[in-house]
Coordinates of C-alpha atoms in Angstrom, one line a residue:
P1485 CA -8.6 -17.3 45.0
A1486 CA -9.5 -13.6 45.5
L1487 CA -6.4 -12.7 43.4
A1488 CA -7.9 -14.3 40.4
D1489 CA -10.3 -11.3 40.0
F1490 CA -7.2 -9.2 39.3
V1491 CA -4.9 -11.7 37.7
D1492 CA -7.3 -13.0 35.0
P1493 CA -8.0 -9.5 33.5
A1494 CA -4.3 -8.7 33.6
L1495 CA -3.5 -11.9 31.7
Q1496 CA -6.2 -11.2 29.2
S1497 CA -4.8 -7.7 28.7
A1498 CA -1.3 -9.1 28.2
R1499 CA -2.6 -11.6 25.6
R1500 CA -4.3 -8.8 23.7
G1501 CA -1.1 -6.8 23.9
V1502 CA 0.7 -9.8 22.3
Q1503 CA -1.8 -9.9 19.5
L1504 CA -1.5 -6.2 18.9
I1505 CA 2.3 -6.3 18.7
K1506 CA 2.0 -9.2 16.2
R1507 CA -0.3 -7.2 14.0
L1508 CA 2.0 -4.2 14.1
L1509 CA 4.9 -6.5 13.2
S1510 CA 2.8 -8.1 10.4
F1511 CA 2.1 -4.7 8.9
S1512 CA 5.6 -3.2 9.3
R1513 CA 7.8 -6.2 8.8
Q1514 CA 5.7 -8.6 6.9
Q1515 CA 5.6 -11.2 9.7
P1516 CA 4.6 -14.6 8.3
L1517 CA 1.1 -15.8 9.0
E1518 CA 0.6 -18.5 11.6
P1519 CA -2.4 -20.5 10.3
V1520 CA -4.0 -22.9 12.7
S1521 CA -7.5 -24.5 13.0
V1522 CA -9.8 -21.9 14.5
D1523 CA -13.3 -22.2 15.7
A1524 CA -14.8 -19.2 13.8
A1525 CA -18.0 -19.2 15.9
G1526 CA -16.1 -19.1 19.2
L1527 CA -13.7 -16.4 17.9
I1528 CA -16.6 -14.2 16.8
R1529 CA -18.4 -14.7 20.1
D1530 CA -15.3 -13.6 22.0
M1531 CA -15.0 -10.6 19.7
M1532 CA -18.6 -9.4 20.1
V1533 CA -17.8 -7.5 23.3
L1534 CA -14.9 -5.6 21.7
I1535 CA -17.1 -4.8 18.6
R1536 CA -20.0 -3.8 20.7
R1537 CA -17.7 -1.3 22.5
S1538 CA -16.7 0.1 19.2
M1539 CA -20.3 0.8 18.1
P1540 CA -22.6 3.7 19.1
E1541 CA -25.9 2.9 20.8
S1542 CA -27.7 3.7 17.5
I1543 CA -26.3 0.5 15.9
V1544 CA -28.0 -2.8 16.7
L1545 CA -25.4 -5.6 16.8
E1546 CA -26.3 -9.2 16.3
S1547 CA -24.7 -12.5 15.5
R1548 CA -26.0 -15.7 13.9
L1549 CA -23.7 -18.5 14.9
P1550 CA -24.2 -22.2 15.1
E1551 CA -23.9 -23.8 18.5
A1552 CA -21.4 -26.4 17.3
P1553 CA -17.8 -25.3 16.5
V1554 CA -17.1 -24.1 13.0
H1555 CA -13.4 -24.7 12.2
L1556 CA -11.4 -22.9 9.5
V1557 CA -7.7 -22.6 8.8
A1558 CA -6.3 -19.1 9.3
D1559 CA -4.1 -16.9 11.5
P1560 CA -6.5 -16.1 14.4
A1561 CA -4.9 -12.7 15.1
Q1562 CA -5.2 -11.6 11.5
L1563 CA -8.7 -13.0 11.3
E1564 CA -9.7 -10.9 14.3
S1565 CA -8.1 -7.9 12.7
A1566 CA -10.0 -8.5 9.5
L1567 CA -13.4 -8.8 11.2
L1568 CA -12.8 -5.7 13.3
N1569 CA -11.8 -3.8 10.1
C1570 CA -15.0 -4.8 8.4
A1571 CA -17.1 -4.0 11.5
L1572 CA -15.6 -0.5 11.8
N1573 CA -16.2 0.1 8.1
A1574 CA -19.9 -0.9 8.6
R1575 CA -20.1 1.5 11.6
D1576 CA -18.8 4.4 9.5
A1577 CA -21.4 3.6 6.8
M1578 CA -24.2 4.0 9.3
P1579 CA -23.8 7.5 10.8
E1580 CA -27.5 7.7 11.6
G1581 CA -27.6 4.2 13.1
G1582 CA -28.7 0.8 11.7
R1583 CA -28.1 -2.9 12.1
L1584 CA -24.9 -4.9 11.9
R1585 CA -25.0 -8.7 11.6
I1586 CA -22.1 -11.1 11.8
S1587 CA -22.6 -14.8 10.9
A1588 CA -20.5 -17.9 10.2
A1589 CA -21.4 -21.2 8.5
K1590 CA -19.9 -24.1 6.7
V1591 CA -20.4 -24.0 2.9
D1592 CA -19.7 -26.0 -0.2
V1593 CA -18.1 -23.8 -2.8
A1594 CA -18.8 -25.3 -6.2
D1595 CA -17.3 -24.4 -9.6
D1596 CA -19.3 -21.2 -10.3
A1597 CA -19.0 -19.8 -6.8
A1598 CA -15.3 -20.8 -6.6
A1599 CA -14.6 -18.8 -9.8
S1600 CA -16.3 -15.7 -8.3
Y1601 CA -14.2 -16.0 -5.1
D1602 CA -11.1 -17.1 -7.1
V1603 CA -10.6 -20.2 -5.0
V1604 CA -10.5 -23.9 -5.7
P1605 CA -13.8 -25.7 -5.2
G1606 CA -14.2 -27.4 -1.9
R1607 CA -15.4 -27.1 1.7
Y1608 CA -15.1 -23.6 3.3
V1609 CA -16.4 -21.5 6.2
C1610 CA -18.2 -18.4 5.1
I1611 CA -18.1 -15.4 7.4
E1612 CA -20.6 -12.7 6.6
I1613 CA -20.6 -9.1 7.8
A1614 CA -23.8 -7.3 6.7
D1615 CA -24.9 -3.7 7.5
T1616 CA -27.8 -1.5 6.6
G1617 CA -25.6 1.5 5.8
T1618 CA -25.3 3.9 2.9
G1619 CA -24.0 1.3 0.5
M1620 CA -21.6 1.7 -2.5
D1621 CA -22.0 2.2 -6.2
E1622 CA -20.3 0.1 -8.8
A1623 CA -17.4 2.5 -9.3
T1624 CA -16.6 2.4 -5.6
L1625 CA -16.9 -1.3 -5.4
G1626 CA -14.4 -1.7 -8.1
R1627 CA -11.7 0.1 -6.0
V1628 CA -12.5 -0.9 -2.4
F1629 CA -9.4 -3.2 -2.2
E1630 CA -7.0 -0.7 -3.5
P1631 CA -4.4 0.5 -0.9
F1632 CA -5.1 4.0 0.3
F1633 CA -8.4 4.2 -1.5
T1634 CA -11.1 5.6 0.9
T1635 CA -14.5 7.3 0.7
K1636 CA -14.1 8.7 4.2
R1637 CA -13.3 12.3 4.8
F1638 CA -9.7 13.4 5.1
G1639 CA -8.0 12.4 8.3
T1640 CA -10.6 9.7 9.3
G1641 CA -9.4 6.7 7.2
S1642 CA -6.1 5.4 5.9
G1643 CA -7.6 3.4 3.0
L1644 CA -5.6 0.4 4.2
G1645 CA -8.3 -1.5 6.1
L1646 CA -9.9 -3.5 3.3
S1647 CA -6.7 -3.9 1.3
M1648 CA -5.2 -5.6 4.4
V1649 CA -8.3 -7.8 4.8
Y1650 CA -8.0 -8.7 1.1
G1651 CA -4.3 -9.5 1.4
F1652 CA -4.8 -11.7 4.5
V1653 CA -7.7 -13.6 2.9
R1654 CA -5.8 -14.3 -0.3
Q1655 CA -2.7 -15.3 1.6
S1656 CA -4.9 -17.7 3.5
A1657 CA -6.1 -19.5 0.3
G1658 CA -9.5 -17.9 0.7
G1659 CA -11.7 -15.4 -1.2
I1660 CA -13.7 -12.3 -0.5
R1661 CA -16.7 -10.7 -2.2
I1662 CA -18.7 -7.5 -1.4
H1663 CA -22.3 -7.0 -2.4
S1664 CA -23.5 -3.4 -2.1
R1665 CA -26.0 -0.9 -3.6
P1666 CA -26.4 2.8 -2.7
G1667 CA -29.0 3.1 0.1
E1668 CA -29.3 -0.7 0.6
G1669 CA -26.2 -1.4 2.8
S1670 CA -23.3 -3.7 2.2
T1671 CA -22.6 -7.4 2.8
V1672 CA -19.0 -8.7 3.0
R1673 CA -18.6 -12.4 2.5
I1674 CA -15.2 -14.1 3.3
V1675 CA -14.6 -17.7 2.6
L1676 CA -11.7 -19.5 4.3
P1677 CA -10.7 -23.2 4.0
E1678 CA -12.5 -25.5 6.4
G1679 CA -10.3 -26.9 9.2
R1680 CA -10.4 -29.8 11.6
P1681 CA -10.6 -29.4 15.4
E1682 CA -7.2 -29.2 17.1
P1683 CA -6.3 -32.0 19.5
A1684 CA -7.4 -31.2 23.0
A1685 CA -5.1 -28.8 24.8
V1686 CA -2.5 -30.4 26.9
G1687 CA -1.9 -28.9 30.3
C1688 CA 1.5 -28.1 31.7
D1689 CA 1.1 -30.9 34.4
D1690 CA 0.7 -33.4 31.6
L1691 CA 3.9 -32.2 29.9
E1692 CA 6.1 -31.9 32.9
G1693 CA 7.4 -35.4 32.6
A1694 CA 8.1 -35.1 28.9
A1695 CA 11.7 -33.9 29.6
G1696 CA 12.0 -35.8 32.8
G1697 CA 13.1 -32.8 34.9
R1698 CA 16.4 -32.5 32.9
L1699 CA 18.9 -29.7 33.5
V1700 CA 18.2 -26.7 31.3
L1701 CA 20.7 -24.1 30.2
L1702 CA 18.9 -20.8 29.7
A1703 CA 20.7 -18.2 27.6
E1704 CA 19.0 -14.8 27.6
D1705 CA 20.5 -11.3 27.8
D1706 CA 17.5 -9.5 29.3
P1707 CA 17.4 -10.2 33.0
D1708 CA 13.7 -9.5 33.4
V1709 CA 12.8 -12.0 30.6
R1710 CA 15.4 -14.5 31.9
R1711 CA 13.8 -14.4 35.4
V1712 CA 10.3 -15.1 33.9
V1713 CA 11.5 -17.9 31.7
R1714 CA 13.5 -19.4 34.5
Q1715 CA 10.4 -19.5 36.7
Q1716 CA 8.4 -21.1 33.9
L1717 CA 11.0 -23.8 33.6
V1718 CA 11.2 -24.3 37.4
D1719 CA 7.4 -24.6 37.4
L1720 CA 7.7 -27.4 34.8
G1721 CA 10.0 -29.3 37.1
H1722 CA 13.4 -28.4 35.5
P1723 CA 16.5 -27.4 37.3
V1724 CA 18.0 -24.3 35.5
I1725 CA 21.4 -22.7 35.1
E1726 CA 21.6 -19.3 33.4
A1727 CA 23.8 -17.4 31.0
E1728 CA 23.5 -13.8 29.9
D1729 CA 25.0 -14.2 26.4
G1730 CA 26.1 -16.9 23.9
V1731 CA 29.8 -16.9 25.0
Q1732 CA 28.9 -17.6 28.6
A1733 CA 26.4 -20.2 27.6
L1734 CA 28.9 -22.1 25.4
A1735 CA 31.4 -22.1 28.3
L1736 CA 28.8 -23.7 30.6
A1737 CA 27.8 -26.2 27.9
E1738 CA 31.5 -27.3 27.7
Q1739 CA 31.9 -27.6 31.4
V1740 CA 28.6 -29.0 32.7
A1741 CA 28.0 -32.5 31.3
D1742 CA 24.6 -32.8 32.9
I1743 CA 23.0 -30.1 30.7
A1744 CA 20.3 -31.8 28.6
V1745 CA 18.4 -28.9 27.0
L1746 CA 19.5 -25.5 25.7
V1747 CA 16.9 -22.7 25.7
S1748 CA 18.4 -19.7 24.0
D1749 CA 17.3 -16.3 22.7
I1750 CA 18.3 -15.7 19.1
V1751 CA 19.4 -12.0 19.3
M1752 CA 22.0 -11.6 22.0
P1753 CA 25.1 -9.3 22.5
G1754 CA 28.7 -10.5 22.8
G1755 CA 29.3 -11.6 19.2
M1756 CA 27.4 -14.9 19.3
D1757 CA 23.7 -15.2 18.6
G1758 CA 21.4 -18.1 19.2
W1759 CA 22.0 -19.7 15.8
Q1760 CA 25.7 -19.6 16.2
L1761 CA 25.5 -20.9 19.8
A1762 CA 23.4 -23.9 18.6
A1763 CA 26.0 -24.6 15.9
R1764 CA 28.9 -24.5 18.4
V1765 CA 26.9 -26.7 20.9
A1766 CA 26.2 -29.1 18.0
A1767 CA 30.0 -29.6 17.5
I1768 CA 30.6 -30.5 21.1
R1769 CA 27.3 -31.8 22.4
P1770 CA 25.3 -33.0 19.3
D1771 CA 22.7 -34.8 21.5
M1772 CA 21.8 -31.7 23.6
Q1773 CA 18.3 -30.6 22.7
V1774 CA 17.7 -27.0 21.6
V1775 CA 14.8 -24.6 21.9
L1776 CA 15.3 -21.2 20.3
M1777 CA 13.1 -18.2 21.1
S1778 CA 12.7 -14.7 19.5
G1779 CA 10.6 -11.6 19.8
Y1780 CA 11.5 -10.4 16.3
A1781 CA 9.7 -11.2 13.1
E1782 CA 13.0 -11.8 11.2
G1783 CA 14.0 -14.5 13.8
L1784 CA 10.7 -16.3 13.4
A1785 CA 10.8 -16.2 9.6
D1786 CA 14.4 -17.4 9.2
V1787 CA 14.5 -20.9 10.7
R1788 CA 17.7 -22.6 9.6
G1789 CA 19.1 -26.1 10.3
A1790 CA 22.1 -28.1 9.3
G1791 CA 23.9 -26.7 6.2
G1792 CA 21.6 -23.7 6.2
Q1793 CA 18.6 -25.7 5.2
A1794 CA 15.1 -25.4 6.7
G1795 CA 15.2 -26.2 10.4
P1796 CA 13.2 -29.1 11.9
A1797 CA 11.0 -27.0 14.2
P1798 CA 9.8 -23.4 14.5
V1799 CA 11.2 -20.8 16.8
L1800 CA 9.3 -20.2 20.0
A1801 CA 7.8 -16.7 19.6
K1802 CA 8.1 -14.3 22.6
P1803 CA 6.2 -13.6 24.7
F1804 CA 4.9 -17.1 25.6
E1805 CA 3.0 -18.8 28.4
G1806 CA 4.2 -21.8 30.3
R1807 CA 2.1 -24.2 28.3
E1808 CA 3.7 -23.1 25.1
L1809 CA 7.2 -23.5 26.6
A1810 CA 6.3 -27.0 27.8
R1811 CA 5.2 -28.0 24.3
A1812 CA 8.4 -26.6 22.8
L1813 CA 10.5 -28.6 25.3
Q1814 CA 8.6 -31.7 24.4
A1815 CA 9.3 -31.1 20.7
A1816 CA 12.9 -30.0 21.1
K1817 CA 15.4 -31.2 18.6
P1818 CA 19.1 -32.2 19.1
A1819 CA 21.6 -29.5 18.5
G1820 CA 23.1 -31.5 15.7
Q1821 CA 20.0 -30.8 13.7
W1822 CA 20.2 -27.1 14.3
A1823 CA 23.8 -26.6 13.1
G1824 CA 24.8 -24.2 10.4
G1825 CA 22.9 -21.1 11.5
R1826 CA 23.6 -17.6 10.2

């Protein structure tokens, strides 16, 4: 139990690293969003520590959040990034100190308000970031979402923050408005579609029996990654045989009749990637179930199935935890449905 004091912070740091890499991929490679139902109130509470550390002592930080969960539909990593961007902009607008308030609430967006947000009328969650800073005039407000536009001094701002927030919000079927006047501070209001609570999280122990301890063929060229994934599979109750590339994996699939599930990386050396391996396995073992995994945005965005059509399930994004792998195994599809990759 004493190790938990060290392991828990390490895991939390690793998860934050995962989110950071996803944001970098999203910016540089246009990684597709992964919208899910998010408790906005809980997400903001979790972020308050990070935001507090980003503020000087001269800024009072407060939140107004309901006790009950407030669910919206959005990519949680991008939502966190948007909130942090808005908070940092507010900080920079209060060089002498001030007050920053973040709140969230369910709202009905009727016709007039929907037109101003450029969204369809309906139920939304409104997140509000309000500061008591220097504010903006009408000319500045008219340009705040332009890429590379900034009022900050040279070298202190890229001008991409609010434009990225705007892009994320619009891609998420939401809207954003900013109210500001010189000397009176600024209020950013973001509305995003209301969501429903996700089903209760299922633990790994509950999912262990889903695949019945079936034999798994693991194809992964990186030995360190292969070792970690193998241990996750073993912890889930699966016997595992390993292959370091697609050619070796195909040979094992042909020779070992007891293999029930193929877990394969997409990008591998040796002239056969994960898509091609799944297609070859489909020809000889169409009932063998397949889970593909990738750490690249392109691999996640290009999910193909039989005949090059859209595949029946998403690719498992690296890195992942044991619970995510367990869910992927439970939802695994037969190789016959994955045939015809690139």
